[in-house]
Short mmCIF file of C-alpha atoms in Angstrom, two decimals:
data_model
loop_
_atom_site.label_atom_id
_atom_site.label_comp_id
_atom_site.label_asym_id
_atom_site.label_seq_id
_atom_site.Cartn_x
_atom_site.Cartn_y
_atom_site.Cartn_z
CA MET F 376 -101.62 -46.42 -194.54
CA GLU F 377 -97.78 -45.69 -193.98
CA ILE F 378 -95.32 -48.47 -195.55
CA ALA F 379 -92.87 -49.71 -192.86
CA ARG F 380 -89.20 -49.43 -194.38
CA ASN F 381 -87.80 -51.00 -191.58
CA HIS F 382 -84.79 -52.13 -193.45
CA TYR F 383 -83.69 -48.68 -194.21
CA LEU F 384 -84.39 -47.21 -190.97
CA ASN F 385 -82.34 -49.72 -189.21
CA GLU F 386 -79.56 -49.02 -191.75
CA LEU F 387 -79.62 -45.59 -190.83
CA ILE F 388 -79.86 -46.31 -187.02
CA ASP F 389 -76.88 -48.44 -187.69
CA ARG F 390 -75.00 -45.25 -189.15
CA LYS F 391 -76.10 -42.59 -186.24
CA GLU F 392 -73.54 -40.54 -185.37
CA ASN F 393 -70.71 -42.42 -187.22
CA GLY F 394 -68.98 -39.37 -188.49
CA SER F 395 -69.95 -39.73 -192.09
CA ILE F 396 -72.61 -37.99 -194.16
CA LYS F 397 -75.18 -40.22 -194.81
CA ILE F 398 -76.28 -40.14 -198.24
CA ILE F 399 -79.46 -41.43 -199.15
CA THR F 400 -79.91 -42.48 -202.81
CA GLY F 401 -82.12 -44.38 -205.18
CA MET F 402 -84.47 -43.85 -208.01
CA ARG F 403 -87.13 -41.15 -207.90
CA ARG F 404 -90.43 -42.03 -206.03
CA THR F 405 -88.75 -44.75 -203.90
CA GLY F 406 -89.74 -42.90 -200.66
CA LYS F 407 -86.39 -41.60 -199.80
CA SER F 408 -87.69 -38.27 -198.60
CA TYR F 409 -90.56 -39.95 -196.29
CA LEU F 410 -87.97 -42.11 -194.99
CA LEU F 411 -85.76 -39.27 -193.68
CA PHE F 412 -88.30 -36.56 -192.87
CA HIS F 413 -91.01 -38.80 -191.31
CA ILE F 414 -89.64 -42.25 -190.45
CA TYR F 415 -86.41 -41.36 -189.21
CA PHE F 416 -87.50 -38.14 -187.77
CA ARG F 417 -90.06 -39.79 -185.53
CA TYR F 418 -87.21 -42.35 -184.14
CA LEU F 419 -85.17 -39.44 -183.16
CA GLN F 420 -88.12 -38.07 -181.44
CA SER F 421 -88.49 -41.40 -179.60
CA LEU F 422 -84.99 -41.52 -178.34
CA GLY F 423 -85.69 -38.06 -176.81
CA VAL F 424 -84.11 -35.69 -178.92
CA LYS F 425 -85.57 -32.34 -178.84
CA GLU F 426 -87.31 -30.95 -182.10
CA ASP F 427 -84.95 -27.84 -182.12
CA HIS F 428 -82.05 -30.42 -182.52
CA ILE F 429 -83.39 -31.60 -185.38
CA LEU F 430 -83.29 -29.58 -188.57
CA ARG F 431 -85.48 -30.40 -191.55
CA ILE F 432 -84.58 -28.63 -194.67
CA PRO F 433 -86.32 -29.67 -197.62
CA LEU F 434 -84.96 -27.48 -200.20
CA ASP F 435 -86.99 -28.17 -203.13
CA ASP F 436 -89.75 -26.15 -201.18
CA ASP F 437 -90.33 -22.62 -202.14
CA ASP F 438 -90.34 -21.74 -198.68
CA TYR F 439 -86.61 -22.66 -198.20
CA GLU F 440 -85.90 -20.96 -201.55
CA GLU F 441 -83.19 -18.58 -199.91
CA LEU F 442 -81.32 -21.60 -198.74
CA ARG F 443 -80.48 -22.89 -201.80
CA GLU F 444 -77.49 -20.39 -201.78
CA ARG F 445 -74.58 -22.20 -200.18
CA HIS F 446 -73.51 -19.36 -197.95
CA ALA F 447 -77.00 -18.74 -196.91
CA LEU F 448 -77.46 -22.61 -196.02
CA SER F 449 -74.21 -22.68 -194.27
CA THR F 450 -74.84 -19.66 -192.14
CA TYR F 451 -78.61 -20.73 -191.47
CA ILE F 452 -77.22 -24.43 -190.00
CA LYS F 453 -74.67 -22.62 -188.03
CA SER F 454 -77.01 -20.21 -186.48
CA ARG F 455 -79.15 -23.06 -185.22
CA ILE F 456 -76.21 -24.39 -183.49
CA ILE F 457 -76.57 -22.84 -180.21
CA ASP F 458 -75.05 -25.54 -177.69
CA GLU F 459 -72.64 -28.54 -177.62
CA GLY F 460 -75.64 -30.92 -177.68
CA MET F 461 -75.66 -33.48 -180.86
CA TYR F 462 -77.81 -31.92 -183.90
CA TYR F 463 -79.17 -33.85 -186.68
CA ILE F 464 -79.24 -32.02 -190.21
CA LEU F 465 -81.80 -33.59 -192.37
CA LEU F 466 -81.41 -32.32 -195.89
CA ASP F 467 -83.63 -33.18 -198.71
CA GLU F 468 -83.09 -32.45 -202.30
CA VAL F 469 -79.72 -31.27 -201.71
CA GLN F 470 -78.83 -30.79 -205.32
CA PHE F 471 -80.85 -27.71 -205.15
CA CYS F 472 -78.12 -25.85 -203.51
CA GLU F 473 -75.42 -25.18 -205.69
CA GLY F 474 -72.26 -25.77 -204.14
CA PHE F 475 -73.59 -27.92 -201.42
CA GLU F 476 -70.48 -30.39 -201.32
CA SER F 477 -68.40 -27.39 -199.77
CA VAL F 478 -71.09 -26.77 -197.39
CA LEU F 479 -71.17 -30.38 -196.14
CA ASN F 480 -67.74 -31.12 -196.22
CA GLY F 481 -67.25 -28.11 -193.60
CA LEU F 482 -70.11 -29.16 -191.44
CA SER F 483 -69.00 -32.55 -191.38
CA ARG F 484 -65.86 -31.49 -189.22
CA ARG F 485 -68.10 -30.64 -186.54
CA GLU F 486 -68.40 -33.16 -183.98
CA ASN F 487 -71.91 -32.17 -182.78
CA LEU F 488 -73.30 -32.36 -186.03
CA ASP F 489 -74.92 -35.69 -187.87
CA ILE F 490 -75.88 -34.94 -191.51
CA TYR F 491 -78.26 -36.76 -193.63
CA VAL F 492 -78.91 -35.71 -197.04
CA THR F 493 -81.24 -36.99 -200.04
CA GLY F 494 -80.91 -36.16 -203.57
CA SER F 495 -82.68 -36.56 -206.95
CA ASN F 496 -81.14 -38.66 -209.45
CA SER F 497 -81.12 -36.28 -211.91
CA LYS F 498 -78.08 -34.43 -210.55
CA PHE F 499 -77.09 -36.65 -207.40
CA LEU F 500 -76.18 -40.18 -208.59
CA SER F 501 -74.34 -42.82 -206.88
CA SER F 502 -71.14 -42.55 -208.88
CA ASP F 503 -70.92 -38.60 -207.87
CA ILE F 504 -70.62 -39.78 -204.19
CA LEU F 505 -67.30 -41.00 -204.69
CA THR F 506 -65.85 -37.73 -205.31
CA GLU F 507 -68.45 -35.14 -204.15
CA PHE F 508 -67.66 -35.83 -200.23
CA ARG F 509 -63.92 -36.74 -200.26
CA GLY F 510 -64.32 -40.27 -198.30
CA ARG F 511 -66.78 -38.68 -195.84
CA GLY F 512 -70.00 -40.08 -197.37
CA ASP F 513 -71.62 -43.26 -196.30
CA GLU F 514 -74.43 -44.30 -198.95
CA VAL F 515 -77.98 -45.72 -198.01
CA ARG F 516 -79.47 -46.96 -201.25
CA VAL F 517 -83.26 -47.15 -201.31
CA TYR F 518 -85.08 -49.65 -203.56
CA PRO F 519 -88.74 -49.80 -204.71
CA LEU F 520 -90.91 -51.49 -202.25
CA THR F 521 -90.06 -55.35 -201.95
CA PHE F 522 -92.82 -57.62 -201.96
CA ALA F 523 -92.74 -57.94 -197.99
CA GLU F 524 -93.33 -54.04 -197.91
CA PHE F 525 -95.93 -54.05 -200.68
CA LEU F 526 -98.16 -57.00 -199.39
CA PRO F 527 -99.12 -55.45 -196.09
CA ALA F 528 -100.29 -52.34 -198.02
CA PHE F 529 -102.30 -54.14 -200.87
CA GLY F 530 -104.03 -56.57 -198.67
CA ASN F 531 -104.11 -60.11 -197.41
CA ASP F 532 -104.33 -62.30 -200.86
CA GLN F 533 -100.84 -63.14 -201.49
CA ARG F 534 -101.66 -64.59 -204.93
CA LYS F 535 -103.27 -61.51 -206.12
CA ALA F 536 -100.96 -59.02 -204.46
CA TRP F 537 -98.04 -61.01 -206.50
CA ARG F 538 -99.69 -60.61 -210.14
CA GLN F 539 -100.12 -56.87 -209.21
CA TYR F 540 -96.65 -56.46 -207.76
CA LEU F 541 -95.20 -58.61 -211.05
CA THR F 542 -96.93 -56.56 -213.27
CA TYR F 543 -96.89 -52.91 -211.77
CA GLY F 544 -93.88 -52.99 -209.65
CA GLY F 545 -93.28 -51.44 -206.31
CA LEU F 546 -93.09 -48.00 -206.57
CA PRO F 547 -94.90 -46.71 -203.51
CA GLN F 548 -97.32 -44.37 -205.23
CA ILE F 549 -98.66 -47.25 -207.11
CA LEU F 550 -100.71 -48.32 -204.24
CA THR F 551 -102.85 -45.19 -204.45
CA ARG F 552 -103.84 -46.04 -207.84
CA LYS F 553 -107.21 -47.64 -207.72
CA THR F 554 -107.40 -49.21 -211.26
CA ASP F 555 -104.98 -51.17 -213.38
CA ALA F 556 -105.55 -48.36 -216.19
CA GLN F 557 -104.34 -45.57 -213.67
CA LYS F 558 -101.28 -47.71 -212.71
CA ALA F 559 -100.37 -48.17 -216.35
CA GLN F 560 -100.56 -44.51 -217.21
CA PHE F 561 -98.74 -43.26 -213.83
CA LEU F 562 -95.84 -45.55 -214.66
CA SER F 563 -95.49 -44.89 -218.36
CA ASN F 564 -95.70 -41.25 -217.87
CA LEU F 565 -93.28 -41.36 -214.86
CA PHE F 566 -91.00 -43.27 -217.23
CA LYS F 567 -90.94 -40.73 -220.05
CA SER F 568 -91.53 -37.40 -218.36
CA THR F 569 -89.26 -38.12 -215.09
CA TYR F 570 -86.83 -40.98 -215.38
CA LEU F 571 -85.45 -40.49 -219.16
CA LYS F 572 -85.98 -36.91 -218.89
CA ASP F 573 -83.45 -36.62 -215.99
CA VAL F 574 -80.78 -38.70 -217.70
CA VAL F 575 -81.19 -36.32 -221.02
CA ASP F 576 -81.02 -33.19 -219.26
CA ARG F 577 -78.37 -34.06 -216.83
CA ASN F 578 -76.03 -35.32 -219.71
CA HIS F 579 -76.98 -32.67 -222.07
CA LEU F 580 -78.10 -35.14 -224.66
CA ARG F 581 -79.30 -33.76 -227.79
CA GLY F 582 -82.40 -36.30 -228.02
CA ASN F 583 -83.67 -39.31 -226.41
CA THR F 584 -84.33 -41.42 -229.54
CA VAL F 585 -81.52 -43.80 -229.16
CA LEU F 586 -81.80 -43.76 -225.61
CA GLY F 587 -85.29 -44.65 -225.55
CA ASP F 588 -84.65 -47.23 -228.15
CA MET F 589 -81.88 -48.95 -226.06
CA VAL F 590 -84.29 -48.95 -222.99
CA ASP F 591 -87.01 -50.85 -225.14
CA ILE F 592 -84.48 -53.41 -226.45
CA LEU F 593 -83.32 -54.12 -222.56
CA ALA F 594 -86.94 -54.28 -221.58
CA SER F 595 -87.84 -56.67 -224.18
CA SER F 596 -84.75 -59.23 -223.35
CA VAL F 597 -84.52 -58.49 -219.51
CA GLY F 598 -82.11 -61.04 -218.02
CA SER F 599 -80.72 -61.79 -221.30
CA LEU F 600 -77.07 -62.00 -222.14
CA THR F 601 -75.87 -58.94 -224.17
CA ASN F 602 -73.31 -55.94 -224.21
CA PRO F 603 -72.57 -52.91 -226.19
CA THR F 604 -71.18 -54.66 -229.39
CA LYS F 605 -74.74 -56.77 -229.65
CA LEU F 606 -77.00 -53.88 -228.95
CA SER F 607 -75.09 -51.87 -231.45
CA ASN F 608 -75.70 -54.42 -233.89
CA ALA F 609 -79.42 -54.57 -233.35
CA PHE F 610 -79.46 -50.83 -234.28
CA ARG F 611 -77.40 -51.26 -237.34
CA SER F 612 -79.76 -54.04 -238.52
CA HIS F 613 -82.69 -51.89 -238.21
CA GLY F 614 -80.95 -49.10 -240.14
CA SER F 615 -79.63 -46.84 -237.27
CA PRO F 616 -75.93 -46.98 -237.01
CA VAL F 617 -74.94 -46.56 -233.35
CA SER F 618 -71.64 -47.02 -232.02
CA ASP F 619 -70.60 -49.45 -229.30
CA LYS F 620 -68.66 -46.88 -227.25
CA THR F 621 -72.25 -45.04 -227.40
CA ILE F 622 -74.05 -47.59 -226.18
CA ALA F 623 -71.74 -48.34 -223.70
CA ALA F 624 -72.00 -44.87 -222.35
CA TYR F 625 -75.75 -44.74 -222.45
CA LEU F 626 -75.86 -48.09 -220.44
CA SER F 627 -73.68 -46.32 -217.86
CA LEU F 628 -76.01 -43.35 -217.57
CA LEU F 629 -78.94 -45.65 -217.19
CA GLU F 630 -76.95 -47.52 -214.37
CA ASP F 631 -76.37 -44.01 -212.64
CA ALA F 632 -79.87 -43.21 -212.88
CA PHE F 633 -80.84 -46.45 -210.81
CA LEU F 634 -83.30 -47.59 -213.80
CA ILE F 635 -81.05 -50.72 -214.46
CA GLU F 636 -78.53 -52.78 -212.76
CA LYS F 637 -75.90 -55.09 -214.37
CA ALA F 638 -74.98 -58.53 -213.33
CA LYS F 639 -71.45 -59.87 -214.47
CA ARG F 640 -70.77 -63.28 -215.08
CA TYR F 641 -68.68 -65.05 -212.96
CA ASP F 642 -66.82 -68.42 -213.71
CA VAL F 643 -67.45 -70.23 -210.56
CA LYS F 644 -64.59 -72.81 -210.85
CA GLY F 645 -62.26 -70.77 -212.55
CA LYS F 646 -62.74 -68.00 -209.95
CA ARG F 647 -62.76 -65.26 -212.37
CA TYR F 648 -65.17 -62.65 -213.74
CA ILE F 649 -66.15 -62.65 -217.76
CA HIS F 650 -66.70 -59.35 -218.23
CA THR F 651 -68.82 -59.43 -221.25
CA PRO F 652 -71.44 -60.36 -222.02
CA CYS F 653 -73.52 -59.42 -219.22
CA LYS F 654 -77.17 -59.28 -217.93
CA TYR F 655 -79.17 -56.02 -217.48
CA TYR F 656 -82.26 -56.19 -214.72
CA PHE F 657 -84.53 -53.37 -214.23
CA THR F 658 -84.78 -51.76 -210.59
CA ASP F 659 -88.27 -51.93 -210.81
CA THR F 660 -90.51 -54.47 -213.13
CA GLY F 661 -93.51 -52.12 -213.24
CA LEU F 662 -91.45 -49.54 -214.95
CA ARG F 663 -89.96 -52.20 -217.38
CA ASN F 664 -93.62 -53.26 -218.41
CA ALA F 665 -94.59 -49.68 -218.82
CA ARG F 666 -91.94 -49.07 -221.41
CA LEU F 667 -93.27 -51.92 -223.33
CA ASN F 668 -96.86 -50.75 -223.07
CA PHE F 669 -97.79 -53.97 -221.13
CA ARG F 670 -97.48 -55.89 -224.34
CA GLN F 671 -94.91 -58.32 -223.34
CA TYR F 672 -95.72 -60.03 -220.03
CA GLU F 673 -93.43 -62.72 -219.10
CA PRO F 674 -93.73 -63.84 -215.74
CA ASN F 675 -90.69 -66.19 -215.72
CA HIS F 676 -88.16 -63.43 -216.79
CA LEU F 677 -90.15 -61.15 -214.43
CA MET F 678 -89.78 -63.41 -211.54
CA GLU F 679 -85.91 -63.39 -212.09
CA ASN F 680 -85.66 -59.91 -212.02
CA VAL F 681 -87.90 -59.68 -208.63
CA ILE F 682 -85.40 -62.33 -207.36
CA TYR F 683 -82.35 -60.42 -208.47
CA ASN F 684 -83.79 -56.92 -206.89
CA GLU F 685 -84.86 -58.92 -203.60
CA LEU F 686 -81.14 -60.11 -203.29
CA LEU F 687 -79.72 -56.84 -203.71
CA VAL F 688 -82.00 -55.20 -201.07
CA ARG F 689 -80.56 -58.21 -198.63
CA GLY F 690 -77.46 -56.80 -199.09
CA TYR F 691 -75.84 -59.24 -201.44
CA ASN F 692 -73.16 -59.07 -204.56
CA VAL F 693 -75.03 -61.01 -207.15
CA ASP F 694 -73.57 -62.25 -210.23
CA VAL F 695 -74.29 -64.70 -212.89
CA GLY F 696 -72.31 -67.99 -212.54
CA ILE F 697 -71.01 -70.10 -215.27
CA VAL F 698 -69.82 -73.74 -214.86
CA GLU F 699 -68.60 -75.92 -217.80
CA LYS F 700 -69.56 -79.37 -218.61
CA TYR F 701 -67.32 -81.62 -220.15
CA GLY F 702 -68.67 -84.45 -222.57
CA THR F 703 -68.13 -86.31 -225.75
CA GLU F 704 -70.33 -86.09 -229.13
CA ASN F 705 -69.33 -88.14 -232.42
CA GLY F 706 -65.99 -88.97 -230.77
CA ARG F 707 -64.75 -85.67 -229.93
CA GLN F 708 -64.56 -83.90 -226.36
CA THR F 709 -67.22 -81.38 -226.24
CA VAL F 710 -67.48 -78.29 -223.51
CA LYS F 711 -70.72 -76.65 -222.71
CA SER F 712 -71.24 -73.63 -220.30
CA LEU F 713 -74.07 -74.18 -217.98
CA GLU F 714 -75.73 -70.98 -216.23
CA ILE F 715 -76.42 -70.58 -212.61
CA ASP F 716 -78.84 -67.60 -212.52
CA PHE F 717 -77.33 -65.89 -209.34
CA VAL F 718 -74.37 -66.26 -207.25
CA CYS F 719 -74.91 -64.62 -204.24
CA ASN F 720 -71.95 -63.36 -201.80
CA GLN F 721 -71.86 -61.83 -198.55
CA GLY F 722 -68.97 -61.59 -196.50
CA SER F 723 -67.78 -65.36 -196.28
CA SER F 724 -71.43 -66.73 -197.25
CA ARG F 725 -72.39 -67.79 -200.49
CA TYR F 726 -75.52 -68.90 -202.01
CA TYR F 727 -76.36 -70.30 -205.45
CA ILE F 728 -79.79 -69.69 -206.64
CA GLN F 729 -81.95 -70.87 -209.77
CA SER F 730 -85.14 -69.21 -210.56
CA ALA F 731 -87.54 -71.55 -212.22
CA PHE F 732 -91.07 -70.45 -212.97
CA THR F 733 -92.40 -74.04 -212.93
CA LEU F 734 -91.14 -77.50 -212.24
CA PRO F 735 -93.77 -79.71 -213.72
CA ASP F 736 -91.82 -83.01 -213.73
CA ALA F 737 -88.62 -84.53 -213.28
CA GLU F 738 -86.92 -83.84 -216.61
CA LYS F 739 -87.43 -79.87 -215.98
CA MET F 740 -86.25 -80.14 -212.59
CA ALA F 741 -83.26 -81.99 -213.88
CA GLN F 742 -82.64 -79.41 -216.31
CA GLU F 743 -82.87 -76.56 -213.65
CA THR F 744 -80.55 -78.39 -211.25
CA ALA F 745 -78.01 -79.38 -214.02
CA SER F 746 -75.75 -76.29 -213.23
CA LEU F 747 -75.87 -76.74 -209.54
CA ASP F 748 -74.77 -80.44 -209.97
CA ARG F 749 -71.50 -79.43 -211.41
CA LEU F 750 -70.53 -77.71 -208.29
CA ASN F 751 -68.06 -79.38 -206.09
CA ASP F 752 -68.23 -76.90 -202.79
CA SER F 753 -70.47 -77.06 -199.77
CA PHE F 754 -72.10 -73.86 -200.30
CA LYS F 755 -76.03 -73.77 -200.19
CA LYS F 756 -78.14 -74.44 -203.58
CA ILE F 757 -81.55 -73.34 -203.94
CA VAL F 758 -84.13 -73.42 -206.40
CA VAL F 759 -86.60 -70.78 -206.24
CA ALA F 760 -89.96 -71.80 -208.21
CA GLY F 761 -93.36 -70.13 -208.87
CA ASP F 762 -95.05 -73.34 -208.08
CA ASP F 763 -97.46 -73.29 -205.07
CA MET F 764 -95.33 -75.78 -203.03
CA GLU F 765 -94.10 -76.16 -199.52
CA PRO F 766 -90.39 -75.70 -198.72
CA TRP F 767 -88.27 -79.05 -199.14
CA HIS F 768 -85.20 -80.48 -199.92
CA ASN F 769 -83.99 -82.86 -202.32
CA ASP F 770 -81.69 -86.05 -201.70
CA LYS F 771 -78.54 -83.55 -202.88
CA GLY F 772 -79.60 -81.12 -200.30
CA TYR F 773 -80.78 -78.52 -202.54
CA LEU F 774 -83.75 -76.40 -201.12
CA PHE F 775 -86.79 -76.09 -203.19
CA ILE F 776 -88.81 -72.89 -202.22
CA ASN F 777 -91.77 -71.28 -203.48
CA ILE F 778 -91.58 -67.67 -204.69
CA LEU F 779 -93.75 -65.98 -201.95
CA ASP F 780 -91.81 -68.04 -199.30
CA PHE F 781 -88.77 -66.88 -200.49
CA LEU F 782 -89.57 -63.20 -200.57
CA LEU F 783 -91.80 -62.97 -197.55
CA ASP F 784 -89.31 -64.73 -195.21
CA PRO F 785 -86.19 -62.61 -194.44
CA ASP F 786 -84.11 -65.83 -193.27
CA SER F 787 -85.47 -67.91 -196.33
CA LEU F 788 -82.17 -68.47 -197.41
CA TYR F 789 -81.07 -69.92 -194.16
CA ARG F 790 -83.71 -72.64 -194.06
#
């Protein structure tokens, strides 16, 4: 069964023939190659584009080994351009060609070429795009499957699918593994032999002991506030002194490899960022669980991680919100910082979102909405809950919505 990736197909369609090099990025095994070589290829054909005007070049394929030399690649592509019609150049694993940047920058000057490339995150990262293409790059970030993409391929049992998704994540190949043991082994091996190895090899690290230990710490405290100093102290307390500068550098490497995402804190009323501490979330919850050998299953934190990823896929800039609550205690004025799980911005729109795994009673509900009560603006306030309930609004106008309704309805924020 083919998994529809309509969100990314539409992003490519929106960028079609815009004069930029379309750069499809994201962690390995998220389906970038299939998106370009199959889904988008068929779309171009549906428009009536002739096949000889669509050049598909998988540079990781041994049949195309000779094109890994940049002059050979440039000559080959130019030899296929035989008229003034529009040609679509689809290059997969472009990093296999040494000096591909100069090839693409040269080709991009031709008005009848529309260029699309993918690259492995071991040598072709988001941060590289800023310099490699001299302002001619247009990035499309591909994430693991959302729950809405995962469910049709898994089956119609939403609750069972949700438990599987929370545990084993959304990498497409998970759906081809029949048993839980196969899924767990696949993810564990992938994390060690592919993702961490990529980071180590790309950056010429002497070993991955510190890097691996740091990943373990992040995985065990997903969604918790931390910073390089705090992480450095954690290493030191276990007899392994690692400087905060080294920790900061390793965190940056993991972000560039798309394994983790950083959410900064934002003072809503002060309208300023608080740069440290911050929160880190995993791009795929299955990989997070695999790193801990599936021994630390925390559905509340995992649900929060899934919500964060969903908001990124939907195109929001996501921060962790902070509001202050003033009071008195023993005759003295007190100030408490209350947290809003997610402050989501997109253009002039803003949403405040709280993640609550369960809301068993009025006391818990009041606890979850305390930070929202401190806000005095008119932006929408939403509580996403793990409880099985119909969407409803309280007397303050806050929307309460079940996690599955939130994930499966692309317009859930607009209810």
